[in-house]
Amino acid sequence: MAVGKENTEVAAAVPMDKGGEILKPRTDKREYRRIVLKNSLQVLLISDPETDKCAASMNVSVGSFSDPEGLDGLAHFLEHMLFYASEKYPEEDSYSKYITEHGGSTNAYTSTEDTNYHFDINTDSFDEALDRFAQFFIKPLMSADATMREIKAVDSENQKNLLSDSWRMRQLLKHLSREDHPYHKFSTGNMDTLHVQPQAKGIDTRSELIKFYDKHYSANIMHLVVYGKESLDKTQCLVEGMFQEIRNTNKSVPRFPGQPCTQDHLQVLVKAVPIKQGHKLTVSWPVTPSIHHYEEAPCMYLGHLIGHEAEGSLFHALKHFGWATSLYAGEADWTMEYSFFDVSVNLTDAGHEHMQDIIGLLFRHIKLLQQSGVSQWIFDELSAISEAEFHYQAKIDPISYVVDISSNMTKYPTKHWLVGSSLPSKFNPAIVQKILNELSPTNVRIFWKSNNFEGQTDKVEPWYNTAYSFENITELTIQEWVKSAPDVNLILPTPNVFIPTDFSLKDVKDKEIFPVLLRKTSFSRLWYKPDKKFFKPKAYVNIDFNCPLASTSPEAAVLSNTFVWLLVDYLNEYAYYAQTAGLDYGLSISDNGFEVSLCTRILTFPCLYLVGFNHKLRILLEAVMQKIAKFEVKPDRFSVVKETMTKAYQNYKFQQPYQQALSYCSLVLQDNTWPWTEELDALSHLEAEDLASYVPMLLSRTFVECYIAGNVEKNEAESMVKYIEDVLFSGPKPISRPLFPSQFLTSRVVELGKGMRYFYHQEGSNPSDENSALVHYIQVHQDEFAMNSKLQLFSLIAKQATFHQLRTVEQLGYITSLSRSLKAGVYGVQFIIQSSVKGPGHIDSRVESLLKDLESKIYKISDEEFKSNVTTLIDMKLEKHKNLSDESYFYWEEIQNGTFKFNRRDKEVAALRELKKEELIDFFSEYIKVDAPKKKSLSICVYGSQHVKEMASDKDEVASHFTEIEDIVGFRKSQPLYGSLKGWNQLKL
């Protein structure tokens, strides 16, 4: 059955409105055009001739707030159902299959007032993908068979969230609000709300689903963004032809006036019991939504000041007392009708005992801001930082870009679709003061989360079973807390010296397209890659300190980690200014030491990195190096860090089961890694004196590997590395000395036996978690271009088939994936499934059955399908890096792995072009299929509480046919290791 009525009107685009041009970054070369189709669908077209991926996002202005009474989660369920099939493309899951097979991805999300659907794909397959996408908003099919299967998928998604503290606390906040306001609802849905309860009332969920679609899905409340490679004119013709048939029933965007909280829900103190160890305090106020004043940015201004972390700030004071480990302030949940301003503080054990003092200091700080007035210079700083970040922003993936914009289109005028509320430009003290006055004791909601409250609560939130208690708290009580709080000197921040003012680009003459080894000494090695592609005034610096002692034992690993945590702690009040100015940094443990990086905010946290505007990056680098050189253990901060790390280790047991399985898999395979339980035990005995003795030994021998890229000249890069060497290696008593040749450590991986199947069975570490998980890992080969290409091609062909069979058809679990695995240059594939309905033993048998199905698929693959997949993979490999961080991460991985194959993509593409279908079949037959002679597999089985009784029989079954791993570390030590790819002394200048 098709849902929706035929629209026979001929659609046409109308000219762009008179609202002015779309504001875009000065460095953005893409073209934009707003059109409105005759069915009132608003569309933004984007033309990017340089793109390797096309993308589209449709935002529908209806979400979970519109769920009918008694059908909680229906909007979310519709989001799941919409992509199954359409009248024009009736084959189930053919949309996802087409997207995946042509190098793309697809997803969707449901929020309170919006549902967003989006995809990306290789450019040569965009037209058909866009047509398939359009059909879901024209004539989707919602079969009865698919309905029950997807209700199970929604239920599985909810199951994975039940023990998540973030989901639990979010629902508790909603629970303590007006029952007649949609904010109060349960938005995810589950088997009970979508099947059991409706069925008991004689309600057919599928019929209600179709009614919901017919009622709410109208073109005039949809916003579409289309990101293409072709000209705007060509893309416009494409869109007009495909989307004009979406029916327009002239619906109004649903609005839900009124505040979620009445006076009964204000001036309250709520104590809640979390799943994980720790204490957290969230102070929340309903405030005027700043979306109505986004250019004045009142909540951004106040969040900046209340959440500041430098000397004189609220957080600095809390940190000084040893009461807090982090603080966030800013606008939280909001719509056009309501908003909440939150201040969230992660507390130490001591901080938990001083909750009243912390609340008192917070309100004292708010009073300081009220008395100080709204400062023009602070607003101007925020404006300058925001303007620099907007105009020199790096490109991101097209799919992320279109999602951001389509959601903006529902809230902002055309001119600000790209920028949203990220560019404050109008200084208006009265509006800021209005929000500030709303942060009052009479308007407050305090949520206090701690394991210490276990057994002390008398209420339970119904959807997640969160235990809590509720009490009223008067204005007088808070005033008493303010008076009794310690006397500290809270002040406004000082002017930010890190705000960049020089955005000029360096005139670099180098012709190299890959990183070059610019400098090599016995102390360090410098890889250099000037920016000749992105043309942004930004730089990226990565520094790896290879220290032989860093991870030689669980105790050494913990000591090294504590050292890095304390470094970050010491740097915070100074480096916070740099971070707010768009210059980020990070420190972390690496495989063989620790790393420093300076880099953009879109990078993950690999090491010591520095990234951002290059203008003042050197200043931050020098500050970091001085902290390393002059490191000392402050007993009070050591105690706080030790407590924080202890809770982090203890919370490992609350990880999702699939995350536990992945951790066990790494522990089996990767040499020189340690169980978290052993590291926790080592930490429990650690004292400040131990760390003070250890750090000089850690640094006594080191080799510094550096990668510097971006808007940096050769002499600047060399100067930075010379500075690092001077700090560490100069003087009569240097901090560090060069490594002996035998001390260069490398990461190595266990080589599993050919034709062997290994199993590791383990009970889930959280007895309250019903979910089980399986990681089925197949180890294939060490880095080699031709083999890499075969494995990647197999993964591409098998990925959608895996998802369709195990997730869509068999409904094993919401978390279902097939992905390639790379561990220290060793390649493989891994199936990851988490399930509440089946145990790991059954799931593993289904993976084996799937591999038999894939055998037929691979053996019978046609020449045309083979060539199509090869072409898709080539297009994916030739996809250009989007930004400096993306490029730098790719090259840094080559350096860290010791492969130095900077031309990897070109070489693997060349191997693909030579690959024959028979070679792929031979590869599958030798390494992947169920009885492949060279197959090496490892199944990690983690049992949730629902399936733990199956573990013994599963182990018995394995013992009679395969190899059971009883002791992970013992097994690892008994196995051969792959040779290291890292050739420290092979490279010459």
mmCIF file of C-alpha atoms in Angstrom, residues 312-598:
data_model
loop_
_atom_site.group_PDB
_atom_site.id
_atom_site.type_symbol
_atom_site.label_atom_id
_atom_site.label_comp_id
_atom_site.label_asym_id
_atom_site.label_seq_id
_atom_site.Cartn_x
_atom_site.Cartn_y
_atom_site.Cartn_z
ATOM 1 C CA GLY A 312 39.128 33.962 39.163
ATOM 2 C CA SER A 313 36.347 31.855 37.666
ATOM 3 C CA LEU A 314 33.787 29.791 39.528
ATOM 4 C CA PHE A 315 35.356 26.571 38.272
ATOM 5 C CA HIS A 316 38.819 27.712 39.344
ATOM 6 C CA ALA A 317 37.488 28.250 42.865
ATOM 7 C CA LEU A 318 35.782 24.853 42.968
ATOM 8 C CA LYS A 319 38.925 23.226 41.640
ATOM 9 C CA HIS A 320 41.022 25.026 44.280
ATOM 10 C CA PHE A 321 38.870 23.481 47.015
ATOM 11 C CA GLY A 322 39.100 20.071 45.336
ATOM 12 C CA TRP A 323 35.343 19.988 44.813
ATOM 13 C CA ALA A 324 34.932 19.753 41.032
ATOM 14 C CA THR A 325 36.577 18.143 38.015
ATOM 15 C CA SER A 326 34.595 19.919 35.281
ATOM 16 C CA LEU A 327 31.915 22.552 34.800
ATOM 17 C CA TYR A 328 29.640 23.349 31.865
ATOM 18 C CA ALA A 329 27.258 26.280 31.509
ATOM 19 C CA GLY A 330 24.896 27.108 28.670
ATOM 20 C CA GLU A 331 21.521 26.720 27.068
ATOM 21 C CA ALA A 332 20.318 23.105 27.127
ATOM 22 C CA ASP A 333 16.925 21.805 25.926
ATOM 23 C CA TRP A 334 15.114 24.489 23.936
ATOM 24 C CA THR A 335 12.412 25.121 21.385
ATOM 25 C CA MET A 336 10.866 28.322 20.071
ATOM 26 C CA GLU A 337 8.560 28.271 23.110
ATOM 27 C CA TYR A 338 10.776 27.336 26.054
ATOM 28 C CA SER A 339 14.399 26.907 27.063
ATOM 29 C CA PHE A 340 16.526 25.787 29.990
ATOM 30 C CA PHE A 341 19.848 27.269 31.041
ATOM 31 C CA ASP A 342 21.977 24.649 32.805
ATOM 32 C CA VAL A 343 25.098 24.694 34.927
ATOM 33 C CA SER A 344 26.478 21.160 35.331
ATOM 34 C CA VAL A 345 29.328 20.323 37.691
ATOM 35 C CA ASN A 346 31.067 16.958 37.989
ATOM 36 C CA LEU A 347 31.885 16.645 41.681
ATOM 37 C CA THR A 348 34.615 14.958 43.633
ATOM 38 C CA ASP A 349 33.760 13.051 46.805
ATOM 39 C CA ALA A 350 34.639 16.195 48.767
ATOM 40 C CA GLY A 351 32.518 18.294 46.433
ATOM 41 C CA HIS A 352 29.559 16.011 47.046
ATOM 42 C CA GLU A 353 29.870 16.821 50.763
ATOM 43 C CA HIS A 354 29.882 20.560 49.944
ATOM 44 C CA MET A 355 26.895 20.748 47.611
ATOM 45 C CA GLN A 356 25.395 23.667 49.533
ATOM 46 C CA ASP A 357 28.635 25.651 49.299
ATOM 47 C CA ILE A 358 28.830 25.015 45.561
ATOM 48 C CA ILE A 359 25.255 26.231 45.029
ATOM 49 C CA GLY A 360 26.042 29.232 47.201
ATOM 50 C CA LEU A 361 29.148 30.103 45.165
ATOM 51 C CA LEU A 362 27.198 29.703 41.914
ATOM 52 C CA PHE A 363 24.529 32.190 42.991
ATOM 53 C CA ARG A 364 27.217 34.510 44.347
ATOM 54 C CA HIS A 365 28.871 34.403 40.922
ATOM 55 C CA ILE A 366 25.546 35.179 39.244
ATOM 56 C CA LYS A 367 25.146 38.161 41.580
ATOM 57 C CA LEU A 368 28.641 39.335 40.575
ATOM 58 C CA LEU A 369 27.591 39.261 36.917
ATOM 59 C CA GLN A 370 24.419 41.194 37.728
ATOM 60 C CA GLN A 371 26.376 43.856 39.603
ATOM 61 C CA SER A 372 29.167 44.086 37.024
ATOM 62 C CA GLY A 373 26.795 44.746 34.161
ATOM 63 C CA VAL A 374 27.133 43.445 30.639
ATOM 64 C CA SER A 375 30.597 44.239 29.251
ATOM 65 C CA GLN A 376 31.023 45.448 25.686
ATOM 66 C CA TRP A 377 34.627 44.184 25.488
ATOM 67 C CA ILE A 378 33.635 40.637 26.509
ATOM 68 C CA PHE A 379 30.883 40.578 23.885
ATOM 69 C CA ASP A 380 33.319 41.950 21.296
ATOM 70 C CA GLU A 381 35.781 39.150 22.129
ATOM 71 C CA LEU A 382 33.093 36.525 21.664
ATOM 72 C CA SER A 383 32.084 38.175 18.415
ATOM 73 C CA ALA A 384 35.697 38.291 17.144
ATOM 74 C CA ILE A 385 36.316 34.629 18.011
ATOM 75 C CA SER A 386 33.032 33.553 16.428
ATOM 76 C CA GLU A 387 33.684 35.579 13.288
ATOM 77 C CA ALA A 388 37.158 34.097 12.840
ATOM 78 C CA GLU A 389 35.878 30.562 13.343
ATOM 79 C CA PHE A 390 32.981 31.107 10.913
ATOM 80 C CA HIS A 391 34.931 32.750 8.108
ATOM 81 C CA TYR A 392 37.918 30.381 8.326
ATOM 82 C CA GLN A 393 35.997 27.210 9.137
ATOM 83 C CA ALA A 394 37.244 23.973 7.641
ATOM 84 C CA LYS A 395 35.082 21.995 5.276
ATOM 85 C CA ILE A 396 33.264 19.086 6.848
ATOM 86 C CA ASP A 397 31.640 16.022 5.302
ATOM 87 C CA PRO A 398 28.730 17.022 3.030
ATOM 88 C CA ILE A 399 26.309 14.818 4.976
ATOM 89 C CA SER A 400 27.078 16.627 8.249
ATOM 90 C CA TYR A 401 26.855 19.964 6.481
ATOM 91 C CA VAL A 402 23.425 19.383 4.955
ATOM 92 C CA VAL A 403 22.006 18.091 8.244
ATOM 93 C CA ASP A 404 23.188 21.212 10.064
ATOM 94 C CA ILE A 405 21.701 23.509 7.449
ATOM 95 C CA SER A 406 18.358 21.745 6.989
ATOM 96 C CA SER A 407 17.728 21.927 10.727
ATOM 97 C CA ASN A 408 18.712 25.623 10.692
ATOM 98 C CA MET A 409 16.234 26.359 7.892
ATOM 99 C CA THR A 410 13.290 25.783 10.218
ATOM 100 C CA LYS A 411 14.514 28.349 12.750
ATOM 101 C CA TYR A 412 16.408 31.158 11.020
ATOM 102 C CA PRO A 413 15.789 33.594 8.166
ATOM 103 C CA THR A 414 17.375 32.680 4.826
ATOM 104 C CA LYS A 415 20.349 34.964 5.354
ATOM 105 C CA HIS A 416 21.464 32.984 8.405
ATOM 106 C CA TRP A 417 20.822 29.426 7.263
ATOM 107 C CA LEU A 418 24.551 28.661 7.213
ATOM 108 C CA VAL A 419 25.593 30.484 10.345
ATOM 109 C CA GLY A 420 22.616 29.870 12.633
ATOM 110 C CA SER A 421 23.238 31.426 16.036
ATOM 111 C CA SER A 422 27.015 31.008 15.989
ATOM 112 C CA LEU A 423 27.817 34.610 15.036
ATOM 113 C CA PRO A 424 26.827 37.141 17.739
ATOM 114 C CA SER A 425 26.794 40.614 16.234
ATOM 115 C CA LYS A 426 24.398 42.874 18.188
ATOM 116 C CA PHE A 427 25.421 44.096 21.623
ATOM 117 C CA ASN A 428 22.268 44.466 23.726
ATOM 118 C CA PRO A 429 22.868 44.561 27.501
ATOM 119 C CA ALA A 430 19.150 44.636 28.321
ATOM 120 C CA ILE A 431 18.492 41.232 26.722
ATOM 121 C CA VAL A 432 21.476 39.627 28.471
ATOM 122 C CA GLN A 433 20.385 41.169 31.755
ATOM 123 C CA LYS A 434 16.874 39.779 31.255
ATOM 124 C CA ILE A 435 18.199 36.207 30.990
ATOM 125 C CA LEU A 436 20.576 36.829 33.897
ATOM 126 C CA ASN A 437 17.666 37.932 36.082
ATOM 127 C CA GLU A 438 15.880 34.675 35.256
ATOM 128 C CA LEU A 439 18.741 32.728 36.878
ATOM 129 C CA SER A 440 17.170 33.260 40.281
ATOM 130 C CA PRO A 441 16.577 31.122 43.388
ATOM 131 C CA THR A 442 12.800 31.290 42.776
ATOM 132 C CA ASN A 443 13.160 29.798 39.319
ATOM 133 C CA VAL A 444 15.645 27.008 39.933
ATOM 134 C CA ARG A 445 15.615 23.208 39.549
ATOM 135 C CA ILE A 446 18.521 21.363 41.185
ATOM 136 C CA PHE A 447 19.323 17.809 40.127
ATOM 137 C CA TRP A 448 21.906 16.048 42.266
ATOM 138 C CA LYS A 449 23.096 12.652 41.055
ATOM 139 C CA SER A 450 25.169 10.320 43.234
ATOM 140 C CA ASN A 451 25.578 6.638 44.071
ATOM 141 C CA ASN A 452 25.593 7.739 47.709
ATOM 142 C CA PHE A 453 21.822 8.194 47.459
ATOM 143 C CA GLU A 454 21.237 4.495 46.892
ATOM 144 C CA GLY A 455 18.671 3.300 49.437
ATOM 145 C CA GLN A 456 17.739 6.880 50.367
ATOM 146 C CA THR A 457 15.125 7.567 47.677
ATOM 147 C CA ASP A 458 11.374 6.972 47.651
ATOM 148 C CA LYS A 459 10.359 7.415 44.002
ATOM 149 C CA VAL A 460 11.052 5.724 40.661
ATOM 150 C CA GLU A 461 10.868 7.257 37.177
ATOM 151 C CA PRO A 462 8.682 4.847 35.160
ATOM 152 C CA TRP A 463 10.495 4.525 31.810
ATOM 153 C CA TYR A 464 14.081 3.929 32.964
ATOM 154 C CA ASN A 465 13.410 2.965 36.606
ATOM 155 C CA THR A 466 15.670 5.699 37.919
ATOM 156 C CA ALA A 467 15.440 5.945 41.700
ATOM 157 C CA TYR A 468 15.028 9.512 42.969
ATOM 158 C CA SER A 469 13.671 11.709 45.734
ATOM 159 C CA PHE A 470 12.041 15.114 45.499
ATOM 160 C CA GLU A 471 11.951 18.001 47.944
ATOM 161 C CA ASN A 472 11.122 21.690 47.805
ATOM 162 C CA ILE A 473 13.779 24.239 48.475
ATOM 163 C CA THR A 474 13.060 27.848 49.423
ATOM 164 C CA GLU A 475 14.672 31.080 48.325
ATOM 165 C CA LEU A 476 15.656 31.675 51.950
ATOM 166 C CA THR A 477 17.539 28.364 52.070
ATOM 167 C CA ILE A 478 19.566 29.277 48.976
ATOM 168 C CA GLN A 479 20.294 32.729 50.407
ATOM 169 C CA GLU A 480 21.645 31.037 53.545
ATOM 170 C CA TRP A 481 23.877 28.842 51.357
ATOM 171 C CA VAL A 482 25.183 31.945 49.625
ATOM 172 C CA LYS A 483 26.052 33.551 52.964
ATOM 173 C CA SER A 484 27.747 30.457 54.389
ATOM 174 C CA ALA A 485 29.785 29.625 51.279
ATOM 175 C CA PRO A 486 33.563 30.184 51.549
ATOM 176 C CA ASP A 487 34.910 33.625 50.838
ATOM 177 C CA VAL A 488 36.638 33.470 47.446
ATOM 178 C CA ASN A 489 37.625 36.183 44.996
ATOM 179 C CA LEU A 490 35.398 35.605 41.986
ATOM 180 C CA ILE A 491 36.311 37.956 39.133
ATOM 181 C CA LEU A 492 35.601 38.374 35.440
ATOM 182 C CA PRO A 493 38.118 36.923 32.961
ATOM 183 C CA THR A 494 40.948 39.067 31.640
ATOM 184 C CA PRO A 495 41.310 39.937 27.925
ATOM 185 C CA ASN A 496 42.206 36.886 25.841
ATOM 186 C CA VAL A 497 45.710 37.171 24.412
ATOM 187 C CA PHE A 498 45.189 34.115 22.183
ATOM 188 C CA ILE A 499 42.588 35.705 19.920
ATOM 189 C CA PRO A 500 44.198 35.631 16.455
ATOM 190 C CA THR A 501 44.600 38.814 14.448
ATOM 191 C CA ASP A 502 46.941 37.643 11.674
ATOM 192 C CA PHE A 503 45.095 35.526 9.120
ATOM 193 C CA SER A 504 47.638 35.847 6.335
ATOM 194 C CA LEU A 505 48.730 32.779 4.383
ATOM 195 C CA LYS A 506 52.401 31.831 4.139
ATOM 196 C CA ASP A 507 53.973 31.890 0.684
ATOM 197 C CA VAL A 508 55.292 28.313 0.690
ATOM 198 C CA LYS A 509 57.281 27.327 -2.426
ATOM 199 C CA ASP A 510 57.583 23.602 -1.676
ATOM 200 C CA LYS A 511 56.277 21.305 -4.390
ATOM 201 C CA GLU A 512 56.003 18.113 -2.321
ATOM 202 C CA ILE A 513 52.503 16.666 -2.147
ATOM 203 C CA PHE A 514 53.306 14.294 0.728
ATOM 204 C CA PRO A 515 54.972 14.846 4.128
ATOM 205 C CA VAL A 516 58.753 15.119 3.938
ATOM 206 C CA LEU A 517 61.318 14.126 6.534
ATOM 207 C CA LEU A 518 62.628 17.611 7.135
ATOM 208 C CA ARG A 519 64.928 16.960 10.062
ATOM 209 C CA LYS A 520 66.344 13.945 11.909
ATOM 210 C CA THR A 521 68.639 13.812 14.923
ATOM 211 C CA SER A 522 69.300 11.316 17.688
ATOM 212 C CA PHE A 523 66.687 13.233 19.699
ATOM 213 C CA SER A 524 63.849 13.689 17.247
ATOM 214 C CA ARG A 525 62.414 13.370 13.787
ATOM 215 C CA LEU A 526 60.358 16.071 12.036
ATOM 216 C CA TRP A 527 57.822 15.394 9.316
ATOM 217 C CA TYR A 528 56.622 18.502 7.531
ATOM 218 C CA LYS A 529 53.637 19.093 5.248
ATOM 219 C CA PRO A 530 52.828 22.689 4.260
ATOM 220 C CA ASP A 531 49.230 23.462 3.317
ATOM 221 C CA LYS A 532 48.748 23.853 -0.409
ATOM 222 C CA LYS A 533 45.174 22.639 -0.524
ATOM 223 C CA PHE A 534 42.937 24.152 2.139
ATOM 224 C CA PHE A 535 44.325 27.703 2.313
ATOM 225 C CA LYS A 536 43.290 28.402 5.893
ATOM 226 C CA PRO A 537 45.410 30.275 8.484
ATOM 227 C CA LYS A 538 45.617 27.151 10.616
ATOM 228 C CA ALA A 539 48.259 24.670 11.672
ATOM 229 C CA TYR A 540 48.460 21.164 13.062
ATOM 230 C CA VAL A 541 51.211 19.895 15.360
ATOM 231 C CA ASN A 542 51.516 16.339 16.645
ATOM 232 C CA ILE A 543 54.316 15.258 18.969
ATOM 233 C CA ASP A 544 54.850 11.701 20.182
ATOM 234 C CA PHE A 545 57.259 11.167 23.073
ATOM 235 C CA ASN A 546 58.469 7.584 22.733
ATOM 236 C CA CYS A 547 59.290 6.585 26.307
ATOM 237 C CA PRO A 548 60.322 2.936 26.875
ATOM 238 C CA LEU A 549 59.008 2.864 30.444
ATOM 239 C CA ALA A 550 55.523 4.131 29.622
ATOM 240 C CA SER A 551 53.606 0.858 29.460
ATOM 241 C CA THR A 552 55.902 -1.945 30.571
ATOM 242 C CA SER A 553 53.470 -3.058 33.296
ATOM 243 C CA PRO A 554 49.991 -2.216 34.605
ATOM 244 C CA GLU A 555 51.618 0.016 37.221
ATOM 245 C CA ALA A 556 53.723 1.842 34.613
ATOM 246 C CA ALA A 557 50.669 2.359 32.404
ATOM 247 C CA VAL A 558 48.749 3.857 35.325
ATOM 248 C CA LEU A 559 51.652 6.081 36.376
ATOM 249 C CA SER A 560 52.041 7.369 32.798
ATOM 250 C CA ASN A 561 48.329 8.018 32.571
ATOM 251 C CA THR A 562 48.296 9.879 35.872
ATOM 252 C CA PHE A 563 51.193 12.034 34.671
ATOM 253 C CA VAL A 564 49.224 13.020 31.550
ATOM 254 C CA TRP A 565 46.023 13.717 33.517
ATOM 255 C CA LEU A 566 47.936 15.992 35.885
ATOM 256 C CA LEU A 567 49.596 17.830 32.988
ATOM 257 C CA VAL A 568 46.175 18.604 31.529
ATOM 258 C CA ASP A 569 44.982 19.669 34.974
ATOM 259 C CA TYR A 570 47.923 22.048 35.461
ATOM 260 C CA LEU A 571 47.590 23.593 32.002
ATOM 261 C CA ASN A 572 43.860 24.182 32.169
ATOM 262 C CA GLU A 573 43.587 27.677 33.601
ATOM 263 C CA TYR A 574 46.115 29.035 31.071
ATOM 264 C CA ALA A 575 45.262 26.936 28.009
ATOM 265 C CA TYR A 576 41.533 27.526 28.463
ATOM 266 C CA TYR A 577 41.986 30.975 26.938
ATOM 267 C CA ALA A 578 43.645 29.373 23.906
ATOM 268 C CA GLN A 579 40.827 26.865 23.508
ATOM 269 C CA THR A 580 38.139 29.531 23.624
ATOM 270 C CA ALA A 581 40.078 31.403 20.908
ATOM 271 C CA GLY A 582 40.033 28.470 18.495
ATOM 272 C CA LEU A 583 43.437 27.003 19.365
ATOM 273 C CA ASP A 584 43.027 23.514 20.745
ATOM 274 C CA TYR A 585 45.477 21.082 22.281
ATOM 275 C CA GLY A 586 45.476 17.649 23.803
ATOM 276 C CA LEU A 587 47.643 15.231 25.718
ATOM 277 C CA SER A 588 47.124 11.501 25.906
ATOM 278 C CA ILE A 589 48.831 8.173 26.292
ATOM 279 C CA SER A 590 50.120 6.671 23.044
ATOM 280 C CA ASP A 591 51.184 3.095 22.359
ATOM 281 C CA ASN A 592 54.747 3.691 23.543
ATOM 282 C CA GLY A 593 54.709 6.886 25.540
ATOM 283 C CA PHE A 594 52.618 10.017 25.484
ATOM 284 C CA GLU A 595 51.689 12.525 22.821
ATOM 285 C CA VAL A 596 51.141 16.246 22.501
ATOM 286 C CA SER A 597 49.030 17.674 19.709
ATOM 287 C CA LEU A 598 47.798 21.081 18.643
#
